[in-house]
Short mmCIF file of C-alpha atoms in Angstrom, two decimals:
data_model
loop_
_atom_site.label_atom_id
_atom_site.label_comp_id
_atom_site.label_asym_id
_atom_site.label_seq_id
_atom_site.Cartn_x
_atom_site.Cartn_y
_atom_site.Cartn_z
CA MET A 15 64.41 -12.30 -37.24
CA LYS A 16 62.09 -13.71 -39.66
CA TYR A 17 60.89 -16.14 -36.86
CA VAL A 18 60.91 -13.84 -34.21
CA LEU A 19 58.60 -11.73 -35.61
CA LEU A 20 56.41 -15.14 -36.62
CA VAL A 21 56.08 -15.95 -32.97
CA VAL A 22 55.59 -12.21 -31.86
CA VAL A 23 52.56 -13.01 -34.59
CA MET A 24 51.34 -16.19 -33.43
CA LEU A 25 51.06 -15.11 -29.91
CA GLY A 26 49.33 -11.64 -30.65
CA THR A 27 46.65 -14.29 -32.22
CA TYR A 28 46.53 -16.49 -29.45
CA SER A 29 45.62 -14.07 -26.77
CA TRP A 30 43.60 -12.26 -28.92
CA GLY A 31 41.65 -15.61 -30.07
CA GLN A 32 41.41 -16.24 -25.75
CA ALA A 33 40.23 -12.61 -24.73
CA GLN A 34 37.56 -12.81 -27.25
CA SER A 35 36.44 -16.19 -26.12
CA ASN A 36 33.35 -16.78 -23.84
CA LYS A 37 34.84 -18.33 -20.71
CA LYS A 38 32.73 -19.49 -17.92
CA LYS A 39 33.74 -16.96 -14.69
CA LYS A 40 33.83 -17.87 -11.20
CA LYS A 41 31.26 -16.13 -9.92
CA SER A 42 31.20 -14.62 -6.27
CA GLU A 43 29.25 -16.03 -3.13
CA THR A 44 27.03 -12.51 -3.56
CA GLN A 45 26.45 -13.21 -7.31
CA GLN A 46 25.53 -16.81 -6.69
CA GLN A 47 23.50 -15.54 -3.69
CA ILE A 48 21.39 -12.79 -5.89
CA GLN A 49 20.74 -15.62 -8.41
CA ALA A 50 19.16 -17.91 -6.24
CA ALA A 51 16.96 -15.40 -5.02
CA PRO A 52 13.25 -15.02 -6.47
CA SER A 53 12.67 -12.19 -8.47
CA SER A 54 10.63 -11.08 -11.29
CA ARG A 55 12.09 -12.67 -13.87
CA ASP A 56 12.78 -16.01 -11.82
CA PRO A 57 10.45 -16.06 -9.48
CA GLY A 58 11.48 -20.02 -8.58
CA SER A 59 9.66 -22.90 -7.19
CA SER A 60 7.07 -22.03 -4.57
CA SER A 61 7.87 -25.52 -2.67
CA ASN A 62 10.95 -23.41 -1.34
CA ILE A 63 9.68 -20.14 0.02
CA PHE A 64 7.17 -21.77 3.27
CA LYS A 65 9.96 -23.86 4.20
CA GLY A 66 11.26 -23.19 7.89
CA GLU A 67 11.60 -25.42 10.68
CA ARG A 68 8.53 -25.85 12.59
CA LYS A 69 8.95 -26.45 16.95
CA ARG A 70 7.08 -29.59 17.97
CA VAL A 71 4.80 -28.53 21.19
CA LYS A 72 4.26 -31.67 23.51
CA SER A 73 1.26 -32.55 23.71
CA ASN A 74 0.04 -31.45 27.26
CA SER A 75 1.33 -27.85 26.24
CA LYS A 76 -0.90 -24.57 26.88
CA ASN A 77 -1.11 -23.98 23.41
CA LYS A 78 -3.61 -25.79 22.17
CA TYR A 79 -2.64 -25.34 18.24
CA GLY A 80 1.14 -25.84 18.42
CA GLY A 81 4.84 -24.26 17.79
CA LEU A 82 4.89 -21.48 15.27
CA GLU A 83 0.79 -21.56 14.36
CA ALA A 84 -0.02 -20.57 18.29
CA LYS A 85 2.75 -18.10 18.10
CA ALA A 86 1.30 -16.30 15.08
CA ILE A 87 -2.43 -16.76 16.54
CA GLN A 88 -1.11 -15.21 19.75
CA ASP A 89 0.53 -12.51 17.94
CA TYR A 90 -2.68 -11.71 15.49
CA GLN A 91 -5.23 -11.25 18.96
CA GLN A 92 -2.82 -9.18 20.77
CA LEU A 93 -2.57 -7.15 17.35
CA LYS A 94 -6.62 -7.07 17.07
CA LYS A 95 -6.59 -5.81 21.03
CA ALA A 96 -4.61 -3.19 20.58
CA ASN A 97 -6.21 -1.63 17.47
CA ALA A 98 -10.06 -1.99 19.21
CA LYS A 99 -8.67 -0.22 21.92
CA LYS A 100 -6.76 2.28 19.53
CA TYR A 101 -10.28 3.07 17.89
CA ARG A 102 -11.79 3.42 21.11
CA LYS A 103 -10.13 5.78 21.98
CA ILE A 104 -10.23 7.79 18.83
CA GLU A 105 -13.92 7.39 19.09
CA ARG A 106 -14.09 8.49 22.38
CA ILE A 107 -12.13 11.97 21.26
CA LYS A 108 -14.22 12.47 18.11
CA ASP A 109 -17.33 13.06 20.96
CA LYS A 110 -15.62 16.19 22.33
CA PRO A 111 -17.10 18.96 20.79
CA GLN A 112 -13.69 20.34 19.08
CA TYR A 113 -14.20 17.81 16.50
CA SER A 114 -18.35 17.18 16.86
CA ASP A 115 -19.68 20.24 16.77
CA PRO A 116 -19.50 22.42 13.41
CA SER A 117 -19.51 25.89 15.20
CA TYR A 118 -15.87 24.97 15.87
CA PHE A 119 -14.61 25.57 11.95
CA GLY A 120 -11.59 23.10 13.51
CA HIS A 121 -10.65 25.79 16.42
CA LYS A 122 -9.21 23.98 19.72
CA ARG A 123 -12.11 26.66 21.45
CA LYS A 124 -15.04 28.22 19.72
CA PRO A 125 -14.47 30.99 18.27
CA LYS A 126 -15.96 34.73 19.63
CA LYS A 127 -18.75 36.51 18.14
CA ARG A 128 -17.76 39.70 17.65
CA PRO A 129 -20.33 42.97 16.75
CA VAL A 130 -19.28 43.68 13.00
CA GLY A 131 -17.57 46.44 13.93
CA LYS A 132 -14.73 44.50 15.69
CA ARG A 133 -14.55 41.45 13.43
CA LYS A 134 -11.42 40.03 12.28
CA LEU A 135 -9.95 37.74 9.97
CA CYS A 136 -9.02 34.30 11.44
CA LYS A 137 -5.88 33.02 10.62
CA GLU A 138 -6.42 29.60 11.43
CA CYS A 139 -10.23 28.75 9.36
CA GLY A 140 -9.79 32.57 6.56
CA ILE A 141 -13.29 33.30 8.63
CA VAL A 142 -13.89 36.77 9.82
CA HIS A 143 -15.64 36.34 13.24
#
């Protein structure tokens, strides 16, 4: 009986010791990827951030810069053209009297000037006219 109790106590202390040990557990793939990604605590090295596959362009092609640079420049130029077109349209709209004439008070059409006795409170601008 003493031997059985002694074995149980020894197994209990062994298992308790194993439970308290600092074993290195295997990390899953997602945890490894998260750890490998740069963060504010560990920004990583800047050498691997901008590495990407670049395509070689033949010298007789139409792009004078080549590869990703040429595509980026074309995208930038298209964006600038689209923005210029958008701003021209906004300027045309701003020239309308609805926006340029102060007597419109934010109305789509100019408010009527009624006689003093018939004036009403405007729901749009809060002015009596």
